[in-house]
């Protein structure tokens, strides 16, 4: 039976930076075991709070992204890393209850007394490693998916966008307890340290070389991994083009 966690006032919530990596994982795993299959209302509430974190702080987020990138247009940051997340989040919120329903996969056998059900149970704690180029979109959207599936989430944005990551770590406690959602920064160690965590699933977006390293570290702990791997985009620039 689901036992919802007690709600802590935002002003009293701990920051992820008050704990080590292993402590954060233990806190989230303990919370998951206490509430292993949260209902649709809890999952949707977490998705909504993730959206609110972005929308409520869009200007401050854009400032941090500008500081990290230097030449990146502010409009691109708002579109890609704030507004761009909302389409996926809206879809996850809308479909969440349908996705978690138990399915009858033996209808024919049911006629003769056999029953077979397919349950979509949460995994536990999901670790998400994001890239530098879209540091929020490619961590927040997977995080919302993990919430829709009933999991706890630890995210590790790229160290390249340190100001954006630090801002996210500062904002997160206003919307989540660290039992639900924890932002891991460079103060917790490197991305390689994060890859070694014994989470229940690891999601990585980035280069094939780093992805191979992440998969290798996760394999040592038998942690399943989802890799979204990119690469270089070839382009031809005319000598007379004004770039």
mmCIF file of N, CA, C and O in Angstrom, residues 1 5 11 41 51 66 75 85-86 93 113 119 127 129 132 143 146 151 154 167 169 174 193 217-218 224 232:
data_model
loop_
_atom_site.group_PDB
_atom_site.id
_atom_site.type_symbol
_atom_site.label_atom_id
_atom_site.label_comp_id
_atom_site.label_asym_id
_atom_site.label_seq_id
_atom_site.Cartn_x
_atom_site.Cartn_y
_atom_site.Cartn_z
ATOM 1 N N UNK A 1 0.846 -1.200 0.000
ATOM 2 C CA UNK A 1 0.000 0.000 0.000
ATOM 3 C C UNK A 1 0.874 1.241 0.000
ATOM 4 O O UNK A 1 1.888 1.294 0.685
ATOM 5 N N UNK A 5 4.801 10.425 1.405
ATOM 6 C CA UNK A 5 5.750 11.068 2.299
ATOM 7 C C UNK A 5 5.141 12.333 2.880
ATOM 8 O O UNK A 5 4.280 12.972 2.281
ATOM 9 N N UNK A 11 10.603 26.235 2.872
ATOM 10 C CA UNK A 11 11.653 26.986 3.563
ATOM 11 C C UNK A 11 12.536 26.085 4.421
ATOM 12 O O UNK A 11 13.668 26.430 4.744
ATOM 13 N N UNK A 41 -2.068 10.768 -8.931
ATOM 14 C CA UNK A 41 -2.117 12.150 -8.436
ATOM 15 C C UNK A 41 -0.737 12.613 -7.966
ATOM 16 O O UNK A 41 -0.326 13.754 -8.228
ATOM 17 N N UNK A 51 7.496 21.427 -14.023
ATOM 18 C CA UNK A 51 7.159 22.469 -14.995
ATOM 19 C C UNK A 51 7.168 23.846 -14.336
ATOM 20 O O UNK A 51 7.670 24.821 -14.908
ATOM 21 N N UNK A 66 22.832 32.284 -20.361
ATOM 22 C CA UNK A 66 23.606 33.299 -21.073
ATOM 23 C C UNK A 66 25.008 33.424 -20.476
ATOM 24 O O UNK A 66 26.005 33.528 -21.199
ATOM 25 N N UNK A 75 16.866 34.157 -26.571
ATOM 26 C CA UNK A 75 15.623 33.590 -27.098
ATOM 27 C C UNK A 75 15.735 32.080 -27.309
ATOM 28 O O UNK A 75 14.787 31.333 -27.089
ATOM 29 N N UNK A 85 10.595 22.265 -23.142
ATOM 30 C CA UNK A 85 10.268 21.147 -22.247
ATOM 31 C C UNK A 85 8.760 20.969 -22.069
ATOM 32 O O UNK A 85 8.292 19.873 -21.737
ATOM 33 N N UNK A 86 8.000 22.050 -22.257
ATOM 34 C CA UNK A 86 6.594 22.032 -21.886
ATOM 35 C C UNK A 86 5.759 21.076 -22.744
ATOM 36 O O UNK A 86 4.790 20.486 -22.267
ATOM 37 N N UNK A 93 2.152 14.365 -18.583
ATOM 38 C CA UNK A 93 1.088 14.604 -17.605
ATOM 39 C C UNK A 93 -0.238 14.023 -18.094
ATOM 40 O O UNK A 93 -0.979 13.385 -17.333
ATOM 41 N N UNK A 113 -10.325 -19.552 -17.971
ATOM 42 C CA UNK A 113 -9.950 -19.465 -16.568
ATOM 43 C C UNK A 113 -8.550 -19.011 -16.246
ATOM 44 O O UNK A 113 -8.196 -18.878 -15.076
ATOM 45 N N UNK A 119 1.988 -5.531 -15.341
ATOM 46 C CA UNK A 119 2.046 -4.365 -14.473
ATOM 47 C C UNK A 119 3.232 -3.490 -14.848
ATOM 48 O O UNK A 119 4.295 -3.993 -15.200
ATOM 49 N N UNK A 127 18.909 7.761 -12.254
ATOM 50 C CA UNK A 127 19.949 8.762 -12.415
ATOM 51 C C UNK A 127 19.957 9.299 -13.834
ATOM 52 O O UNK A 127 19.848 8.520 -14.785
ATOM 53 N N UNK A 129 22.014 11.878 -16.520
ATOM 54 C CA UNK A 129 23.203 12.678 -16.821
ATOM 55 C C UNK A 129 22.938 13.476 -18.095
ATOM 56 O O UNK A 129 22.637 12.898 -19.145
ATOM 57 N N UNK A 132 26.009 19.330 -22.239
ATOM 58 C CA UNK A 132 26.234 20.769 -22.080
ATOM 59 C C UNK A 132 25.376 21.610 -23.003
ATOM 60 O O UNK A 132 25.053 22.761 -22.684
ATOM 61 N N UNK A 143 13.588 13.530 -16.630
ATOM 62 C CA UNK A 143 13.156 13.521 -15.231
ATOM 63 C C UNK A 143 11.635 13.446 -15.140
ATOM 64 O O UNK A 143 11.089 12.707 -14.298
ATOM 65 N N UNK A 146 10.603 9.963 -15.802
ATOM 66 C CA UNK A 146 10.849 9.113 -14.635
ATOM 67 C C UNK A 146 9.788 9.338 -13.568
ATOM 68 O O UNK A 146 9.357 8.381 -12.901
ATOM 69 N N UNK A 151 9.099 7.020 -10.293
ATOM 70 C CA UNK A 151 10.433 6.911 -9.714
ATOM 71 C C UNK A 151 10.862 8.161 -8.958
ATOM 72 O O UNK A 151 10.266 9.229 -9.085
ATOM 73 N N UNK A 154 17.535 11.569 -9.539
ATOM 74 C CA UNK A 154 18.758 12.316 -9.294
ATOM 75 C C UNK A 154 19.293 12.765 -10.645
ATOM 76 O O UNK A 154 19.458 11.937 -11.542
ATOM 77 N N UNK A 167 22.215 27.144 -10.216
ATOM 78 C CA UNK A 167 20.901 27.768 -10.072
ATOM 79 C C UNK A 167 19.828 26.702 -9.853
ATOM 80 O O UNK A 167 18.964 26.836 -8.977
ATOM 81 N N UNK A 169 20.193 23.745 -8.619
ATOM 82 C CA UNK A 169 20.361 23.167 -7.282
ATOM 83 C C UNK A 169 19.768 24.085 -6.213
ATOM 84 O O UNK A 169 19.232 23.614 -5.200
ATOM 85 N N UNK A 174 12.818 24.542 -3.424
ATOM 86 C CA UNK A 174 11.566 25.311 -3.335
ATOM 87 C C UNK A 174 10.386 24.511 -3.875
ATOM 88 O O UNK A 174 9.229 24.848 -3.598
ATOM 89 N N UNK A 193 31.968 9.924 -11.237
ATOM 90 C CA UNK A 193 31.518 9.476 -9.914
ATOM 91 C C UNK A 193 30.021 9.172 -9.926
ATOM 92 O O UNK A 193 29.566 8.201 -9.317
ATOM 93 N N UNK A 217 30.811 1.751 -16.559
ATOM 94 C CA UNK A 217 30.741 1.898 -15.110
ATOM 95 C C UNK A 217 29.431 1.322 -14.562
ATOM 96 O O UNK A 217 29.416 0.653 -13.523
ATOM 97 N N UNK A 218 28.332 1.593 -15.269
ATOM 98 C CA UNK A 218 27.037 1.081 -14.815
ATOM 99 C C UNK A 218 26.998 -0.446 -14.858
ATOM 100 O O UNK A 218 26.404 -1.094 -13.991
ATOM 101 N N UNK A 224 20.977 -1.019 -15.483
ATOM 102 C CA UNK A 224 20.574 -0.831 -16.877
ATOM 103 C C UNK A 224 20.713 0.628 -17.290
ATOM 104 O O UNK A 224 20.523 1.536 -16.477
ATOM 105 N N UNK A 232 28.977 14.859 -34.199
ATOM 106 C CA UNK A 232 29.205 16.121 -34.887
ATOM 107 C C UNK A 232 28.268 16.247 -36.082
ATOM 108 O O UNK A 232 27.990 15.278 -36.790
#
